[in-house]
């Protein structure tokens, strides 16, 4: 006999964790920020990604390396986890009553979650990780919905002149 709540816990581990991780990185907000820099005009313009808190931005040396901020990343993931957990809890009867249908959705979801985790691991290995941003933000503007991996190819990337 299973304990009460056991199927619900398993359901949330199977659905909420990968769904919140994928949505955190692929459905987010892009914000243009000016950060204090010691060259050119005294600031550099970059895109920050994350909602509600920005947890990554492109590096100042190259747009191909990313800086990740662990504290905002974890706080955002908790918020996405709560929202996804609420959604999964609302759909629990559908997900539990149709296991074959759920499996067809679960496999691509976990594949997307693992792909996203791999991309983050590569970005972290090539970039930098700190608890919060080490740059002073001078100006924040142009918040926009970002769909896909950092919005590349869908909403353009790099500051527009």
Coordinates of N, CA and C in Angstrom, one line a residue:
X1 N 0.8 -1.2 0.0 CA 0.0 0.0 0.0 C 0.9 1.2 0.0
X2 N 0.5 2.2 -0.8 CA 1.3 3.4 -0.9 C 0.9 4.4 0.1
X3 N 1.8 5.3 0.5 CA 1.4 6.3 1.5 C 0.6 7.4 0.8
X4 N -0.2 8.1 1.6 CA -1.0 9.2 1.0 C 0.0 10.3 0.6
X5 N -0.3 10.8 -0.6 CA 0.6 11.9 -1.1 C 1.8 11.4 -1.9
X6 N 2.1 10.1 -1.9 CA 3.2 9.5 -2.6 C 3.1 9.7 -4.1
X7 N 1.9 9.3 -4.7 CA 1.8 9.5 -6.1 C 1.9 11.0 -6.5
X8 N 1.4 11.9 -5.7 CA 1.5 13.3 -6.0 C 2.9 13.8 -5.9
X9 N 3.7 13.3 -5.0 CA 5.1 13.7 -4.9 C 5.9 13.2 -6.1
X10 N 5.7 12.0 -6.5 CA 6.3 11.4 -7.7 C 5.9 12.2 -8.9
X11 N 4.6 12.6 -9.0 CA 4.1 13.3 -10.1 C 4.8 14.7 -10.2
X12 N 5.0 15.4 -9.1 CA 5.7 16.7 -9.1 C 7.2 16.5 -9.5
X13 N 7.8 15.5 -9.0 CA 9.2 15.3 -9.3 C 9.4 15.0 -10.8
X14 N 8.5 14.3 -11.4 CA 8.5 13.9 -12.8 C 8.2 15.1 -13.7
X15 N 7.3 15.9 -13.3 CA 6.8 17.0 -14.2 C 7.2 18.4 -13.8
X16 N 7.1 18.7 -12.5 CA 7.4 20.1 -12.1 C 8.9 20.5 -12.3
X17 N 9.8 19.6 -11.9 CA 11.2 19.9 -11.9 C 11.6 20.2 -13.3
X18 N 11.4 19.3 -14.3 CA 11.9 19.6 -15.7 C 11.2 20.8 -16.3
X19 N 9.8 20.8 -16.1 CA 9.1 21.9 -16.7 C 9.5 23.3 -16.2
X20 N 9.7 23.4 -14.9 CA 10.2 24.7 -14.4 C 11.6 25.1 -14.9
X21 N 12.5 24.1 -15.0 CA 13.8 24.3 -15.5 C 13.8 24.8 -16.9
X22 N 13.1 24.1 -17.7 CA 13.0 24.5 -19.2 C 12.4 25.9 -19.3
X23 N 11.3 26.1 -18.7 CA 10.6 27.4 -18.8 C 11.5 28.5 -18.3
X24 N 12.2 28.3 -17.2 CA 13.1 29.3 -16.6 C 14.1 29.8 -17.7
X25 N 14.6 29.0 -18.5 CA 15.6 29.3 -19.5 C 15.1 29.7 -20.9
X26 N 13.9 29.2 -21.2 CA 13.4 29.4 -22.6 C 12.2 30.3 -22.7
X27 N 11.5 30.6 -21.6 CA 10.4 31.6 -21.6 C 10.7 32.6 -20.5
X28 N 11.3 33.7 -20.8 CA 11.8 34.6 -19.8 C 11.7 36.0 -20.3
X29 N 12.4 36.9 -19.6 CA 12.4 38.3 -20.0 C 13.8 38.7 -20.3
X30 N 14.0 39.5 -21.4 CA 15.2 40.1 -21.8 C 15.2 41.6 -21.4
X31 N 16.2 42.1 -20.8 CA 16.3 43.5 -20.4 C 17.6 44.1 -20.9
X32 N 17.6 45.2 -21.5 CA 18.8 45.9 -21.9 C 19.3 46.7 -20.7
X33 N 20.5 46.5 -20.3 CA 21.1 47.3 -19.2 C 22.4 47.9 -19.6
X34 N 22.7 49.0 -19.0 CA 24.0 49.7 -19.1 C 24.7 49.4 -17.8
X35 N 25.9 48.8 -17.9 CA 26.7 48.6 -16.7 C 28.0 49.4 -16.7
X36 N 28.5 49.8 -15.5 CA 29.6 50.6 -15.4 C 30.9 49.9 -15.9
X37 N 31.6 50.5 -16.8 CA 32.8 49.9 -17.4 C 33.9 51.0 -17.4
X38 N 35.1 50.6 -17.5 CA 36.3 51.5 -17.4 C 36.8 51.9 -18.8
X39 N 36.1 51.6 -19.8 CA 36.5 52.0 -21.2 C 35.4 52.7 -21.9
X40 N 35.7 53.1 -23.1 CA 34.8 53.8 -24.0 C 34.1 55.0 -23.3
X41 N 32.9 55.0 -23.3 CA 32.1 56.1 -22.7 C 31.8 55.9 -21.2
X42 N 32.4 54.9 -20.5 CA 32.2 54.6 -19.1 C 31.2 53.6 -18.8
X43 N 30.5 53.1 -19.8 CA 29.5 52.0 -19.6 C 29.5 51.1 -20.8
X44 N 29.0 49.9 -20.5 CA 28.8 48.9 -21.6 C 27.3 48.5 -21.6
X45 N 26.8 48.2 -22.8 CA 25.4 47.8 -22.9 C 25.3 46.3 -23.1
X46 N 24.5 45.6 -22.3 CA 24.3 44.2 -22.5 C 22.9 43.8 -22.3
X47 N 22.5 42.6 -22.7 CA 21.2 42.0 -22.4 C 21.3 41.1 -21.1
X48 N 20.4 41.3 -20.2 CA 20.2 40.4 -19.1 C 19.0 39.6 -19.3
X49 N 19.0 38.3 -18.9 CA 17.9 37.4 -19.0 C 17.5 36.9 -17.7
X50 N 16.2 36.8 -17.5 CA 15.6 36.2 -16.3 C 14.4 37.0 -15.9
X51 N 13.5 36.2 -15.2 CA 12.3 36.9 -14.7 C 11.9 36.2 -13.4
X52 N 11.6 36.9 -12.4 CA 11.6 38.3 -12.3 C 12.9 39.0 -12.0
X53 N 13.9 38.2 -11.6 CA 15.3 38.7 -11.4 C 16.2 38.2 -12.6
X54 N 17.0 39.1 -13.0 CA 18.0 38.7 -14.1 C 19.0 37.8 -13.5
X55 N 19.2 36.7 -14.1 CA 20.2 35.7 -13.5 C 21.4 35.4 -14.5
X56 N 21.4 36.0 -15.7 CA 22.5 35.9 -16.6 C 22.6 37.0 -17.5
X57 N 23.8 37.3 -18.0 CA 24.0 38.2 -19.1 C 25.2 37.8 -19.9
X58 N 25.4 38.4 -21.0 CA 26.5 38.1 -21.8 C 27.7 38.7 -21.2
X59 N 28.9 38.1 -21.4 CA 30.1 38.6 -20.8 C 30.5 39.9 -21.5
X60 N 31.3 40.7 -20.8 CA 31.8 41.9 -21.4 C 32.9 41.7 -22.4
X61 N 33.6 40.6 -22.3 CA 34.7 40.3 -23.2 C 34.2 39.8 -24.6
X62 N 33.2 38.9 -24.5 CA 32.6 38.3 -25.7 C 31.1 38.0 -25.5
X63 N 30.4 38.1 -26.6 CA 28.9 37.8 -26.4 C 28.7 36.3 -26.4
X64 N 29.8 35.5 -26.6 CA 29.7 34.0 -26.6 C 30.0 33.4 -25.2
X65 N 30.3 34.2 -24.2 CA 30.4 33.7 -22.9 C 29.4 34.4 -22.0
X66 N 28.8 33.6 -21.0 CA 27.8 34.1 -20.2 C 28.3 34.2 -18.7
X67 N 27.7 35.2 -18.0 CA 27.9 35.3 -16.6 C 26.6 34.9 -15.9
X68 N 26.7 33.9 -15.0 CA 25.5 33.5 -14.3 C 25.6 33.9 -12.8
X69 N 24.4 34.3 -12.3 CA 24.3 34.7 -10.9 C 23.4 33.7 -10.2
X70 N 24.0 33.0 -9.2 CA 23.4 31.9 -8.6 C 22.2 32.3 -7.7
X71 N 22.3 33.4 -6.9 CA 21.2 33.7 -6.1 C 19.9 34.1 -6.9
X72 N 20.0 35.0 -7.9 CA 18.7 35.2 -8.7 C 18.3 34.0 -9.4
X73 N 19.2 33.1 -9.9 CA 18.8 31.9 -10.6 C 18.0 31.0 -9.7
X74 N 18.5 30.8 -8.5 CA 17.7 29.9 -7.6 C 16.4 30.5 -7.2
X75 N 16.4 31.8 -6.9 CA 15.1 32.4 -6.5 C 14.1 32.4 -7.7
X76 N 14.5 32.6 -8.9 CA 13.6 32.5 -10.1 C 13.1 31.1 -10.3
X77 N 14.1 30.1 -10.1 CA 13.6 28.7 -10.2 C 12.6 28.3 -9.2
X78 N 12.7 28.8 -8.0 CA 11.7 28.6 -7.0 C 10.4 29.1 -7.4
X79 N 10.3 30.3 -7.9 CA 9.1 30.9 -8.4 C 8.5 30.2 -9.6
X80 N 9.3 29.8 -10.5 CA 8.9 29.0 -11.7 C 8.4 27.6 -11.2
X81 N 9.1 27.1 -10.2 CA 8.7 25.8 -9.6 C 7.3 25.8 -8.9
X82 N 7.1 26.9 -8.2 CA 5.8 27.1 -7.6 C 4.6 27.2 -8.6
X83 N 4.9 28.0 -9.7 CA 3.9 28.2 -10.7 C 3.7 26.8 -11.5
X84 N 4.7 26.1 -11.8 CA 4.6 24.9 -12.5 C 4.0 23.8 -11.6
X85 N 4.3 23.8 -10.3 CA 3.7 22.9 -9.4 C 2.2 23.1 -9.2
X86 N 1.8 24.4 -9.3 CA 0.4 24.7 -9.2 C -0.3 24.2 -10.5
X87 N 0.3 24.3 -11.6 CA -0.2 23.8 -12.9 C -0.3 22.3 -12.9
X88 N 0.8 21.6 -12.5 CA 0.8 20.2 -12.4 C -0.3 19.6 -11.4
X89 N -0.4 20.3 -10.3 CA -1.4 19.9 -9.3 C -2.8 20.0 -9.9
X90 N -3.0 21.1 -10.6 CA -4.3 21.2 -11.3 C -4.6 20.2 -12.3
X91 N -3.6 19.7 -13.0 CA -3.7 18.7 -14.0 C -3.4 17.2 -13.5
X92 N -3.3 17.0 -12.2 CA -2.9 15.7 -11.7 C -3.8 14.6 -12.1
X93 N -5.1 14.9 -12.1 CA -6.1 13.8 -12.5 C -5.9 13.4 -13.9
X94 N -5.7 14.3 -14.8 CA -5.5 14.0 -16.2 C -4.2 13.3 -16.4
X95 N -3.1 13.7 -15.7 CA -1.8 13.1 -15.9 C -1.7 11.7 -15.3
X96 N -2.4 11.5 -14.2 CA -2.4 10.1 -13.6 C -3.4 9.2 -14.3
X97 N -4.4 9.7 -14.9 CA -5.4 8.8 -15.5 C -5.0 8.4 -16.9
X98 N -4.1 9.0 -17.5 CA -3.6 8.7 -18.9 C -2.1 8.5 -18.9
X99 N -1.6 7.4 -18.4 CA -0.2 7.3 -18.3 C 0.6 7.1 -19.6
X100 N -0.1 6.5 -20.6 CA 0.6 6.4 -21.9 C 0.7 7.8 -22.6
X101 N -0.3 8.6 -22.5 CA -0.3 9.9 -23.1 C 0.7 10.8 -22.4
X102 N 0.7 10.6 -21.0 CA 1.7 11.4 -20.2 C 3.1 11.0 -20.6
X103 N 3.4 9.8 -20.9 CA 4.7 9.3 -21.2 C 5.2 10.0 -22.5
X104 N 4.3 10.2 -23.4 CA 4.7 10.8 -24.7 C 5.1 12.3 -24.5
X105 N 4.5 12.9 -23.5 CA 4.9 14.3 -23.2 C 6.1 14.3 -22.3
X106 N 6.2 13.4 -21.4 CA 7.3 13.4 -20.4 C 8.7 13.2 -21.0
X107 N 8.8 12.3 -22.0 CA 10.1 12.0 -22.6 C 10.7 13.3 -23.3
X108 N 9.9 14.0 -24.1 CA 10.5 15.2 -24.7 C 10.8 16.3 -23.6
X109 N 9.9 16.3 -22.6 CA 10.2 17.3 -21.5 C 11.5 17.1 -20.8
X110 N 11.7 15.8 -20.5 CA 13.0 15.5 -19.8 C 14.2 15.7 -20.8
X111 N 14.0 15.4 -22.0 CA 15.1 15.6 -23.0 C 15.4 17.1 -23.1
X112 N 14.4 17.9 -23.1 CA 14.6 19.3 -23.1 C 15.2 19.8 -21.9
X113 N 14.8 19.3 -20.7 CA 15.5 19.6 -19.5 C 16.9 19.3 -19.4
X114 N 17.3 18.1 -19.9 CA 18.7 17.7 -19.9 C 19.5 18.5 -20.9
X115 N 18.9 18.8 -22.1 CA 19.6 19.6 -23.0 C 19.8 21.0 -22.4
X116 N 18.9 21.6 -21.8 CA 19.0 22.9 -21.1 C 20.1 22.8 -20.0
X117 N 20.1 21.8 -19.2 CA 21.1 21.6 -18.2 C 22.5 21.5 -18.8
X118 N 22.6 20.8 -19.9 CA 23.9 20.7 -20.6 C 24.3 22.1 -21.2
X119 N 23.4 22.9 -21.7 CA 23.8 24.2 -22.2 C 24.2 25.1 -21.1
X120 N 23.5 25.0 -20.0 CA 23.9 25.8 -18.8 C 25.3 25.4 -18.3
X121 N 25.5 24.1 -18.3 CA 26.8 23.6 -17.8 C 28.0 24.1 -18.7
X122 N 27.8 24.1 -20.0 CA 28.8 24.5 -20.9 C 29.0 26.1 -20.8
X123 N 27.9 26.8 -20.6 CA 28.0 28.3 -20.4 C 28.7 28.6 -19.1
X124 N 28.5 27.8 -18.1 CA 29.1 28.0 -16.8 C 30.6 27.7 -16.9
X125 N 30.9 26.6 -17.6 CA 32.3 26.2 -17.8 C 33.1 27.2 -18.6
X126 N 32.5 27.8 -19.5 CA 33.2 28.8 -20.4 C 33.1 30.2 -19.9
X127 N 32.2 30.5 -19.0 CA 31.9 31.8 -18.5 C 32.3 32.0 -17.1
X128 N 31.5 32.7 -16.3 CA 31.8 32.9 -14.9 C 30.5 32.7 -14.1
X129 N 30.7 32.4 -12.8 CA 29.5 32.2 -11.9 C 29.8 33.0 -10.6
X130 N 28.9 33.8 -10.3 CA 29.0 34.6 -9.0 C 27.6 34.5 -8.3
X131 N 27.6 35.0 -7.1 CA 26.3 35.0 -6.4 C 25.4 36.0 -6.9
X132 N 25.9 37.2 -7.2 CA 25.2 38.3 -7.8 C 26.1 39.0 -8.8
X133 N 25.5 39.9 -9.6 CA 26.3 40.6 -10.6 C 27.4 41.4 -9.9
X134 N 28.5 41.5 -10.5 CA 29.6 42.3 -10.0 C 29.7 43.7 -10.6
X135 N 28.8 43.9 -11.5 CA 28.8 45.2 -12.2 C 27.8 46.1 -11.7
X136 N 28.1 47.4 -11.6 CA 27.1 48.4 -11.2 C 26.1 48.7 -12.4
X137 N 24.9 48.5 -12.2 CA 23.9 48.7 -13.2 C 23.5 50.2 -13.2
X138 N 23.8 50.9 -14.3 CA 23.5 52.3 -14.4 C 22.1 52.6 -15.0
X139 N 21.7 51.8 -15.9 CA 20.4 52.0 -16.5 C 19.7 50.7 -16.9
X140 N 18.4 50.6 -16.7 CA 17.7 49.4 -17.2 C 16.6 49.9 -18.1
X141 N 16.4 49.2 -19.3 CA 15.4 49.7 -20.2 C 15.0 48.5 -21.1
X142 N 14.0 48.7 -21.9 CA 13.5 47.8 -22.9 C 13.2 46.4 -22.4
X143 N 12.4 46.2 -21.4 CA 12.1 44.8 -21.1 C 11.3 44.2 -22.2
X144 N 11.6 43.0 -22.5 CA 10.9 42.3 -23.6 C 10.8 40.8 -23.3
X145 N 9.7 40.2 -23.8 CA 9.5 38.7 -23.7 C 10.6 38.0 -24.6
X146 N 11.2 37.0 -24.0 CA 12.3 36.3 -24.7 C 11.9 34.8 -24.8
X147 N 11.8 34.3 -26.0 CA 11.4 32.9 -26.2 C 12.5 32.2 -26.9
X148 N 12.9 31.0 -26.4 CA 14.0 30.2 -26.9 C 15.2 30.4 -26.1
X149 N 16.3 29.8 -26.5 CA 17.5 29.9 -25.7 C 18.1 31.3 -25.9
X150 N 17.9 32.1 -24.9 CA 18.4 33.5 -24.9 C 17.8 34.3 -26.0
X151 N 16.7 33.8 -26.6 CA 16.0 34.6 -27.6 C 16.8 34.6 -28.9
X152 N 17.9 33.9 -29.1 CA 18.7 34.0 -30.3 C 17.9 33.4 -31.5
X153 N 17.8 34.2 -32.5 CA 17.1 33.8 -33.7 C 15.7 34.1 -33.7
X154 N 15.1 34.5 -32.5 CA 13.7 34.8 -32.4 C 13.4 36.2 -32.1
X155 N 14.2 36.8 -31.2 CA 14.0 38.2 -31.0 C 15.3 39.0 -31.3
X156 N 16.3 38.4 -32.0 CA 17.5 39.0 -32.3 C 18.4 38.9 -31.0
X157 N 19.7 39.3 -31.2 CA 20.5 39.3 -30.0 C 21.6 40.3 -30.2
X158 N 22.1 40.8 -29.1 CA 23.1 41.9 -29.1 C 22.4 43.2 -29.2
X159 N 23.0 44.2 -28.5 CA 22.3 45.5 -28.5 C 22.1 46.1 -29.9
X160 N 21.0 46.6 -30.1 CA 20.7 47.2 -31.4 C 21.1 48.7 -31.4
X161 N 21.9 49.1 -32.4 CA 22.4 50.5 -32.5 C 21.4 51.3 -33.2

